[in-house]
Structures are given as C-alpha cells and as structure tokens.
Amino acid sequence: MKRILIIEDEQKIAELERDYLEMEGFEVVIAGDGNTGLSLALNEAFDLLILDLMLPGIDGFNICREIRQHKDLSIIMVTAKGENIDTIRGLGLGADDYMTKPFNPQELVARVKSHIRRYDLLTSKRSQQMSEINIGYLRIEIDARRVYVNDKEVVFTTKEFDTLLLLAENPNIVFEKGTIFERIWGLDSIGDLATVAVHIRRIREKIEVDPANPEYIETVWGAGYRFKKSNS
Ligand code: CA
C-alpha cells in the first residue's frame, strides 16, 4: 500500500485530503506541525508528501529543503490563496508540484496518482535494464537511485536524478529542453523550460569537476543537451 504523509496545520483540510486519499486506497499519516512532520518524513518510509507552506514550527520551505538534502521523495507543495505560486516556484525548492488552496480534493488525488505512477514507471523500467552506469569517475546506481563521483556519494533530488538518468541512459543523443521537460515533469505539470536549465546546472555542479567546462553533459547550442560517453 502506498503511504502518504500530509503536513498541514488546518485540521479540516488535512482530514478532507486524508478522506479522499483513503477512498483511493492510500495509507495516510497526518502531522499538524512542521517539526513533527519533518521528523516523520525523514524517519519513516513514504511514497509522497503533501506539504503545506505556512506551518507552526519549521515551515514548508525549510522542510522541503531539508528533505531534498536527505531523501528521494515526491513533494506536492500546497500554498494558501494570496501566496504567489510563481514566486514560490522561483525559489527553486525542488517540490515536484504546487497547488493553491482551496482546491478540489479530486484534483489533488489525481495529481498524487500521477506522481506515484510516474515514479513507479521510471523505477520499474530501470530494474529490467542494467542496474548500474559507470562512466569515467561517475557511477549511477539505478535501482538504489544513488550517484557517486569518485566513489563519493552525491545527493540528488528526484528530478535531478531522473534528468541525469534520462541523459546517461541515452548517451550521444541530443535531448531538447522541451523533450526533457515532457519526459521528466510530464505534460500536465506546471513549470517551464527554464526549470530544465536550472536542473542541468545543478547536476553539473554535482558531477562535473569544472561545471563551466562540462565533461559529461554537453550543451548543444540551439538544440539541447547531450551526454558524452567519450571519457569512459
Ligand atoms: Ca498552514
């Protein structure tokens, strides 16, 4: 059974979300403040997190940042009316999706399902293929979703990992930003092509010795990005 954590201080909203998700067969845990929520998210296994932005204790911004440093977990960030969703997205917290309250609970359920389905699809497709990619000083453990640079583990967010893997599994093929966005974020997602560029930059900072002169992910001007295999 898929487990979902809701971190939300408005009890009525949290219970409404839980009821709809339970009707769809999800197991749901609610945390009413930031500190409890963060500790649950870090210490227990969940498939997805629904995270309210303004919370007593640690707020949604810091929870998101903290989780991204330690865990690969899909996050739907929920904001109150009046909080500018574009500004929040622009902060680059790395949530997978954003919704503004009040929203239709059925829409939330639909998005939860779509994120979980996408995650399952990506992981199951991989397990049928090779389990590890080794190129130069870079090693990607596909099933474990871990990345090592010179045998030192580097922490990746869900989307950064998915983007790197898409490119690394298809070396020497040029991917346009639009294609990457479609494959990793899905057509129904909110966001734009700048998101792709931001993720590529972060990946380079993590895997490249000199991110300004990348050895792995090459920019093909006017076309997109290509993973070079020549240094293997
Ligand atoms: Ca709140």
PDB file of C-alpha atoms and ligand atoms in Angstrom:
ATOM      1  CA  MET A   1       0.000   0.000   0.000  1.00  0.00           C
ATOM      2  CA  LYS A   2       1.290   3.451  -0.904  1.00  0.00           C
ATOM      3  CA  ARG A   3       1.899   5.691   2.095  1.00  0.00           C
ATOM      4  CA  ILE A   4       1.301   9.412   2.001  1.00  0.00           C
ATOM      5  CA  LEU A   5       2.309  11.979   4.600  1.00  0.00           C
ATOM      6  CA  ILE A   6       0.258  15.172   4.943  1.00  0.00           C
ATOM      7  CA  ILE A   7       1.901  18.041   6.816  1.00  0.00           C
ATOM      8  CA  GLU A   8      -0.899  20.555   7.353  1.00  0.00           C
ATOM      9  CA  ASP A   9      -1.908  22.618  10.381  1.00  0.00           C
ATOM     10  CA  GLU A  10      -5.513  23.187   9.315  1.00  0.00           C
ATOM     11  CA  GLN A  11      -7.105  20.051  10.666  1.00  0.00           C
ATOM     12  CA  LYS A  12     -10.224  20.209   8.495  1.00  0.00           C
ATOM     13  CA  ILE A  13      -8.192  20.449   5.306  1.00  0.00           C
ATOM     14  CA  ALA A  14      -5.854  17.664   6.380  1.00  0.00           C
ATOM     15  CA  GLU A  15      -8.786  15.386   7.195  1.00  0.00           C
ATOM     16  CA  LEU A  16     -10.532  16.166   3.920  1.00  0.00           C
ATOM     17  CA  GLU A  17      -7.370  15.310   1.988  1.00  0.00           C
ATOM     18  CA  ARG A  18      -6.920  12.136   4.018  1.00  0.00           C
ATOM     19  CA  ASP A  19     -10.524  11.003   3.430  1.00  0.00           C
ATOM     20  CA  TYR A  20     -10.228  11.384  -0.324  1.00  0.00           C
ATOM     21  CA  LEU A  21      -6.861   9.628  -0.435  1.00  0.00           C
ATOM     22  CA  GLU A  22      -8.051   6.774   1.787  1.00  0.00           C
ATOM     23  CA  MET A  23     -11.026   6.247  -0.508  1.00  0.00           C
ATOM     24  CA  GLU A  24      -8.490   5.620  -3.264  1.00  0.00           C
ATOM     25  CA  GLY A  25      -6.657   3.041  -1.171  1.00  0.00           C
ATOM     26  CA  PHE A  26      -3.758   5.120   0.137  1.00  0.00           C
ATOM     27  CA  GLU A  27      -2.482   4.886   3.685  1.00  0.00           C
ATOM     28  CA  VAL A  28      -2.331   8.395   5.116  1.00  0.00           C
ATOM     29  CA  VAL A  29      -0.475   9.897   8.076  1.00  0.00           C
ATOM     30  CA  ILE A  30      -1.167  13.480   9.198  1.00  0.00           C
ATOM     31  CA  ALA A  31       1.254  15.770  11.002  1.00  0.00           C
ATOM     32  CA  GLY A  32      -0.172  19.052  12.317  1.00  0.00           C
ATOM     33  CA  ASP A  33       3.070  20.979  12.697  1.00  0.00           C
ATOM     34  CA  GLY A  34       6.371  21.319  10.904  1.00  0.00           C
ATOM     35  CA  ASN A  35       8.650  19.659  13.423  1.00  0.00           C
ATOM     36  CA  THR A  36       6.569  16.503  13.774  1.00  0.00           C
ATOM     37  CA  GLY A  37       6.114  16.372  10.013  1.00  0.00           C
ATOM     38  CA  LEU A  38       9.783  16.713   9.196  1.00  0.00           C
ATOM     39  CA  SER A  39      10.807  14.079  11.680  1.00  0.00           C
ATOM     40  CA  LEU A  40       8.202  11.651  10.266  1.00  0.00           C
ATOM     41  CA  ALA A  41       9.279  12.391   6.702  1.00  0.00           C
ATOM     42  CA  LEU A  42      12.915  11.729   7.475  1.00  0.00           C
ATOM     43  CA  ASN A  43      12.456   8.662   9.658  1.00  0.00           C
ATOM     44  CA  GLU A  44       9.610   6.740   8.060  1.00  0.00           C
ATOM     45  CA  ALA A  45       9.026   5.464   4.559  1.00  0.00           C
ATOM     46  CA  PHE A  46       6.526   7.430   2.463  1.00  0.00           C
ATOM     47  CA  ASP A  47       5.778   7.431  -1.257  1.00  0.00           C
ATOM     48  CA  LEU A  48       4.691  11.052  -1.380  1.00  0.00           C
ATOM     49  CA  LEU A  49       4.444  14.150   0.792  1.00  0.00           C
ATOM     50  CA  ILE A  50       1.690  16.776   0.697  1.00  0.00           C
ATOM     51  CA  LEU A  51       3.293  19.793   2.296  1.00  0.00           C
ATOM     52  CA  ASP A  52       1.575  22.982   3.463  1.00  0.00           C
ATOM     53  CA  LEU A  53       3.749  26.079   3.217  1.00  0.00           C
ATOM     54  CA  MET A  54       2.851  28.042   6.341  1.00  0.00           C
ATOM     55  CA  LEU A  55       3.103  25.842   9.412  1.00  0.00           C
ATOM     56  CA  PRO A  56       3.720  26.181  13.118  1.00  0.00           C
ATOM     57  CA  GLY A  57       7.302  25.129  13.856  1.00  0.00           C
ATOM     58  CA  ILE A  58       9.513  24.595  10.822  1.00  0.00           C
ATOM     59  CA  ASP A  59       7.759  25.958   7.737  1.00  0.00           C
ATOM     60  CA  GLY A  60       7.207  24.239   4.403  1.00  0.00           C
ATOM     61  CA  PHE A  61      10.184  25.974   2.771  1.00  0.00           C
ATOM     62  CA  ASN A  62      12.658  24.577   5.257  1.00  0.00           C
ATOM     63  CA  ILE A  63      11.025  21.164   5.384  1.00  0.00           C
ATOM     64  CA  CYS A  64      11.299  20.907   1.606  1.00  0.00           C
ATOM     65  CA  ARG A  65      14.936  21.963   1.643  1.00  0.00           C
ATOM     66  CA  GLU A  66      15.791  19.573   4.451  1.00  0.00           C
ATOM     67  CA  ILE A  67      14.086  16.579   2.802  1.00  0.00           C
ATOM     68  CA  ARG A  68      15.745  17.295  -0.536  1.00  0.00           C
ATOM     69  CA  GLN A  69      19.135  17.014   1.131  1.00  0.00           C
ATOM     70  CA  HIS A  70      18.417  13.621   2.609  1.00  0.00           C
ATOM     71  CA  LYS A  71      15.709  11.818   0.704  1.00  0.00           C
ATOM     72  CA  ASP A  72      14.245  10.997  -2.649  1.00  0.00           C
ATOM     73  CA  LEU A  73      10.563  11.713  -2.023  1.00  0.00           C
ATOM     74  CA  SER A  74       7.884  13.271  -4.267  1.00  0.00           C
ATOM     75  CA  ILE A  75       6.578  16.506  -2.750  1.00  0.00           C
ATOM     76  CA  ILE A  76       3.375  18.365  -3.592  1.00  0.00           C
ATOM     77  CA  MET A  77       3.604  21.836  -2.075  1.00  0.00           C
ATOM     78  CA  VAL A  78       0.294  23.364  -1.009  1.00  0.00           C
ATOM     79  CA  THR A  79       0.055  27.127  -0.669  1.00  0.00           C
ATOM     80  CA  ALA A  80      -2.671  29.409   0.642  1.00  0.00           C
ATOM     81  CA  LYS A  81      -4.579  31.803  -1.584  1.00  0.00           C
ATOM     82  CA  GLY A  82      -2.608  35.013  -1.924  1.00  0.00           C
ATOM     83  CA  GLU A  83       0.817  33.394  -1.724  1.00  0.00           C
ATOM     84  CA  ASN A  84       2.309  33.899  -5.139  1.00  0.00           C
ATOM     85  CA  ILE A  85       2.868  30.443  -6.566  1.00  0.00           C
ATOM     86  CA  ASP A  86       5.273  31.670  -9.265  1.00  0.00           C
ATOM     87  CA  THR A  87       7.454  33.406  -6.695  1.00  0.00           C
ATOM     88  CA  ILE A  88       7.487  30.277  -4.570  1.00  0.00           C
ATOM     89  CA  ARG A  89       8.330  28.095  -7.539  1.00  0.00           C
ATOM     90  CA  GLY A  90      11.081  30.533  -8.466  1.00  0.00           C
ATOM     91  CA  LEU A  91      12.818  29.867  -5.168  1.00  0.00           C
ATOM     92  CA  GLY A  92      13.801  26.505  -6.571  1.00  0.00           C
ATOM     93  CA  LEU A  93      12.885  24.473  -3.513  1.00  0.00           C
ATOM     94  CA  GLY A  94      12.577  21.395  -5.626  1.00  0.00           C
ATOM     95  CA  ALA A  95       8.971  20.439  -4.930  1.00  0.00           C
ATOM     96  CA  ASP A  96       7.556  18.220  -7.684  1.00  0.00           C
ATOM     97  CA  ASP A  97       4.250  20.037  -7.909  1.00  0.00           C
ATOM     98  CA  TYR A  98       2.395  23.033  -6.475  1.00  0.00           C
ATOM     99  CA  MET A  99      -1.277  23.583  -5.657  1.00  0.00           C
ATOM    100  CA  THR A 100      -3.108  26.617  -4.291  1.00  0.00           C
ATOM    101  CA  LYS A 101      -5.827  26.304  -1.643  1.00  0.00           C
ATOM    102  CA  PRO A 102      -8.720  25.936  -1.884  1.00  0.00           C
ATOM    103  CA  PHE A 103      -8.527  23.116  -4.391  1.00  0.00           C
ATOM    104  CA  ASN A 104     -10.761  20.290  -5.452  1.00  0.00           C
ATOM    105  CA  PRO A 105      -9.688  17.214  -3.423  1.00  0.00           C
ATOM    106  CA  GLN A 106     -10.242  15.070  -6.505  1.00  0.00           C
ATOM    107  CA  GLU A 107      -7.667  17.119  -8.355  1.00  0.00           C
ATOM    108  CA  LEU A 108      -5.215  16.510  -5.509  1.00  0.00           C
ATOM    109  CA  VAL A 109      -5.884  12.768  -5.703  1.00  0.00           C
ATOM    110  CA  ALA A 110      -5.347  12.847  -9.471  1.00  0.00           C
ATOM    111  CA  ARG A 111      -2.006  14.575  -9.068  1.00  0.00           C
ATOM    112  CA  VAL A 112      -0.910  12.235  -6.283  1.00  0.00           C
ATOM    113  CA  LYS A 113      -1.694   9.258  -8.503  1.00  0.00           C
ATOM    114  CA  SER A 114       0.115  10.754 -11.461  1.00  0.00           C
ATOM    115  CA  HIS A 115       3.284  11.432  -9.457  1.00  0.00           C
ATOM    116  CA  ILE A 116       3.298   7.962  -7.939  1.00  0.00           C
ATOM    117  CA  ARG A 117       2.618   6.352 -11.328  1.00  0.00           C
ATOM    118  CA  ARG A 118       5.448   8.287 -12.942  1.00  0.00           C
ATOM    119  CA  TYR A 119       7.828   7.329 -10.161  1.00  0.00           C
ATOM    120  CA  ASP A 120       6.842   3.645 -10.363  1.00  0.00           C
ATOM    121  CA  LEU A 121       7.180   3.649 -14.131  1.00  0.00           C
ATOM    122  CA  LEU A 122      10.647   5.151 -14.007  1.00  0.00           C
ATOM    123  CA  THR A 123      11.840   2.709 -11.367  1.00  0.00           C
ATOM    124  CA  SER A 124      10.299  -0.442 -12.891  1.00  0.00           C
ATOM    125  CA  LYS A 125      11.557   0.325 -16.388  1.00  0.00           C
ATOM    126  CA  ARG A 126      15.010   0.657 -14.971  1.00  0.00           C
ATOM    127  CA  SER A 127      15.029  -2.544 -12.983  1.00  0.00           C
ATOM    128  CA  GLN A 128      14.513  -4.531 -16.176  1.00  0.00           C
ATOM    129  CA  GLN A 129      17.567  -2.932 -17.636  1.00  0.00           C
ATOM    130  CA  MET A 130      21.064  -2.544 -16.297  1.00  0.00           C
ATOM    131  CA  SER A 131      21.403  -1.713 -12.655  1.00  0.00           C
ATOM    132  CA  GLU A 132      24.483   0.474 -12.832  1.00  0.00           C
ATOM    133  CA  ILE A 133      26.068   3.002 -15.183  1.00  0.00           C
ATOM    134  CA  ASN A 134      29.822   3.591 -14.934  1.00  0.00           C
ATOM    135  CA  ILE A 135      31.402   6.327 -16.994  1.00  0.00           C
ATOM    136  CA  GLY A 136      34.740   7.789 -16.018  1.00  0.00           C
ATOM    137  CA  TYR A 137      34.608   8.887 -12.400  1.00  0.00           C
ATOM    138  CA  LEU A 138      30.798   8.851 -12.394  1.00  0.00           C
ATOM    139  CA  ARG A 139      28.755   5.897 -11.156  1.00  0.00           C
ATOM    140  CA  ILE A 140      24.962   5.778 -11.143  1.00  0.00           C
ATOM    141  CA  GLU A 141      23.266   3.005  -9.187  1.00  0.00           C
ATOM    142  CA  ILE A 142      19.945   2.892 -10.938  1.00  0.00           C
ATOM    143  CA  ASP A 143      17.758   0.851  -8.589  1.00  0.00           C
ATOM    144  CA  ALA A 144      19.175   2.425  -5.470  1.00  0.00           C
ATOM    145  CA  ARG A 145      18.894   5.842  -7.163  1.00  0.00           C
ATOM    146  CA  ARG A 146      22.329   6.835  -5.905  1.00  0.00           C
ATOM    147  CA  VAL A 147      25.045   8.797  -7.655  1.00  0.00           C
ATOM    148  CA  TYR A 148      28.752   8.583  -6.895  1.00  0.00           C
ATOM    149  CA  VAL A 149      31.516  10.876  -8.061  1.00  0.00           C
ATOM    150  CA  ASN A 150      34.959   9.384  -7.466  1.00  0.00           C
ATOM    151  CA  ASP A 151      33.277   6.847  -5.166  1.00  0.00           C
ATOM    152  CA  LYS A 152      31.840   9.603  -3.028  1.00  0.00           C
ATOM    153  CA  GLU A 153      28.055   9.724  -2.874  1.00  0.00           C
ATOM    154  CA  VAL A 154      26.398  12.930  -4.068  1.00  0.00           C
ATOM    155  CA  VAL A 155      22.798  13.609  -3.045  1.00  0.00           C
ATOM    156  CA  PHE A 156      20.362  14.195  -5.893  1.00  0.00           C
ATOM    157  CA  THR A 157      16.729  15.342  -5.808  1.00  0.00           C
ATOM    158  CA  THR A 158      14.144  13.188  -7.566  1.00  0.00           C
ATOM    159  CA  LYS A 159      14.027  15.357 -10.679  1.00  0.00           C
ATOM    160  CA  GLU A 160      17.777  15.873 -10.851  1.00  0.00           C
ATOM    161  CA  PHE A 161      18.292  12.116 -10.685  1.00  0.00           C
ATOM    162  CA  ASP A 162      15.624  11.418 -13.294  1.00  0.00           C
ATOM    163  CA  THR A 163      17.108  14.026 -15.631  1.00  0.00           C
ATOM    164  CA  LEU A 164      20.654  12.727 -15.237  1.00  0.00           C
ATOM    165  CA  LEU A 165      19.499   9.167 -15.796  1.00  0.00           C
ATOM    166  CA  LEU A 166      17.494  10.031 -18.903  1.00  0.00           C
ATOM    167  CA  LEU A 167      20.619  11.563 -20.444  1.00  0.00           C
ATOM    168  CA  ALA A 168      23.089   8.948 -19.191  1.00  0.00           C
ATOM    169  CA  GLU A 169      20.954   6.049 -20.383  1.00  0.00           C
ATOM    170  CA  ASN A 170      20.863   7.577 -23.844  1.00  0.00           C
ATOM    171  CA  PRO A 171      24.427   8.737 -24.431  1.00  0.00           C
ATOM    172  CA  ASN A 172      25.308  10.790 -27.501  1.00  0.00           C
ATOM    173  CA  ILE A 173      21.660  11.583 -28.161  1.00  0.00           C
ATOM    174  CA  VAL A 174      20.653  15.243 -28.111  1.00  0.00           C
ATOM    175  CA  PHE A 175      17.618  15.964 -25.948  1.00  0.00           C
ATOM    176  CA  GLU A 176      15.788  19.239 -26.419  1.00  0.00           C
ATOM    177  CA  LYS A 177      14.745  21.051 -23.261  1.00  0.00           C
ATOM    178  CA  GLY A 178      11.106  20.513 -24.198  1.00  0.00           C
ATOM    179  CA  THR A 179      11.622  16.771 -24.519  1.00  0.00           C
ATOM    180  CA  ILE A 180      13.377  16.584 -21.169  1.00  0.00           C
ATOM    181  CA  PHE A 181      10.598  18.583 -19.528  1.00  0.00           C
ATOM    182  CA  GLU A 182       7.943  16.343 -21.041  1.00  0.00           C
ATOM    183  CA  ARG A 183       9.707  13.129 -20.053  1.00  0.00           C
ATOM    184  CA  ILE A 184      10.631  14.113 -16.517  1.00  0.00           C
ATOM    185  CA  TRP A 185       7.914  16.510 -15.429  1.00  0.00           C
ATOM    186  CA  GLY A 186       5.065  15.350 -17.640  1.00  0.00           C
ATOM    187  CA  LEU A 187       2.892  17.432 -19.902  1.00  0.00           C
ATOM    188  CA  ASP A 188       0.361  18.182 -17.196  1.00  0.00           C
ATOM    189  CA  SER A 189       2.964  19.691 -14.892  1.00  0.00           C
ATOM    190  CA  ILE A 190       3.372  23.336 -14.196  1.00  0.00           C
ATOM    191  CA  GLY A 191       6.746  24.809 -14.978  1.00  0.00           C
ATOM    192  CA  ASP A 192       8.742  25.858 -17.967  1.00  0.00           C
ATOM    193  CA  LEU A 193      11.890  25.157 -19.912  1.00  0.00           C
ATOM    194  CA  ALA A 194      13.945  27.290 -17.526  1.00  0.00           C
ATOM    195  CA  THR A 195      13.306  24.551 -14.963  1.00  0.00           C
ATOM    196  CA  VAL A 196      15.248  22.148 -17.164  1.00  0.00           C
ATOM    197  CA  ALA A 197      18.196  24.548 -17.456  1.00  0.00           C
ATOM    198  CA  VAL A 198      18.245  25.042 -13.687  1.00  0.00           C
ATOM    199  CA  HIS A 199      18.305  21.291 -13.110  1.00  0.00           C
ATOM    200  CA  ILE A 200      21.087  20.763 -15.659  1.00  0.00           C
ATOM    201  CA  ARG A 201      23.138  23.460 -13.951  1.00  0.00           C
ATOM    202  CA  ARG A 202      22.646  21.801 -10.538  1.00  0.00           C
ATOM    203  CA  ILE A 203      23.543  18.380 -11.924  1.00  0.00           C
ATOM    204  CA  ARG A 204      26.713  19.787 -13.456  1.00  0.00           C
ATOM    205  CA  GLU A 205      27.661  21.396 -10.168  1.00  0.00           C
ATOM    206  CA  LYS A 206      27.331  17.987  -8.572  1.00  0.00           C
ATOM    207  CA  ILE A 207      29.084  15.761 -11.098  1.00  0.00           C
ATOM    208  CA  GLU A 208      31.474  17.914 -13.073  1.00  0.00           C
ATOM    209  CA  VAL A 209      34.997  18.743 -11.945  1.00  0.00           C
ATOM    210  CA  ASP A 210      34.645  22.074 -13.774  1.00  0.00           C
ATOM    211  CA  PRO A 211      30.931  22.835 -14.287  1.00  0.00           C
ATOM    212  CA  ALA A 212      31.808  25.633 -16.731  1.00  0.00           C
ATOM    213  CA  ASN A 213      33.567  23.108 -18.988  1.00  0.00           C
ATOM    214  CA  PRO A 214      31.397  20.055 -18.577  1.00  0.00           C
ATOM    215  CA  GLU A 215      32.838  16.671 -19.451  1.00  0.00           C
ATOM    216  CA  TYR A 216      29.585  14.767 -19.130  1.00  0.00           C
ATOM    217  CA  ILE A 217      26.600  16.900 -20.050  1.00  0.00           C
ATOM    218  CA  GLU A 218      27.322  18.927 -23.132  1.00  0.00           C
ATOM    219  CA  THR A 219      25.210  21.877 -24.267  1.00  0.00           C
ATOM    220  CA  VAL A 220      24.380  21.664 -27.957  1.00  0.00           C
ATOM    221  CA  TRP A 221      23.595  25.273 -28.779  1.00  0.00           C
ATOM    222  CA  GLY A 222      20.135  25.787 -30.146  1.00  0.00           C
ATOM    223  CA  ALA A 223      19.356  22.106 -29.787  1.00  0.00           C
ATOM    224  CA  GLY A 224      19.614  20.869 -26.215  1.00  0.00           C
ATOM    225  CA  TYR A 225      21.816  18.630 -24.117  1.00  0.00           C
ATOM    226  CA  ARG A 226      23.836  15.539 -24.816  1.00  0.00           C
ATOM    227  CA  PHE A 227      25.546  13.102 -22.501  1.00  0.00           C
ATOM    228  CA  LYS A 228      29.063  12.391 -23.730  1.00  0.00           C
ATOM    229  CA  LYS A 229      30.327   8.894 -23.379  1.00  0.00           C
ATOM    230  CA  SER A 230      33.748   9.538 -24.833  1.00  0.00           C
ATOM    231  CA  ASN A 231      35.522   9.833 -21.498  1.00  0.00           C
ATOM    232  CA  SER A 232      34.617   6.275 -20.490  1.00  0.00           C
TER     233      SER A 232
HETATM  234 CA    CA B   1      -0.966  26.476   7.086  1.00  0.00          CA
END
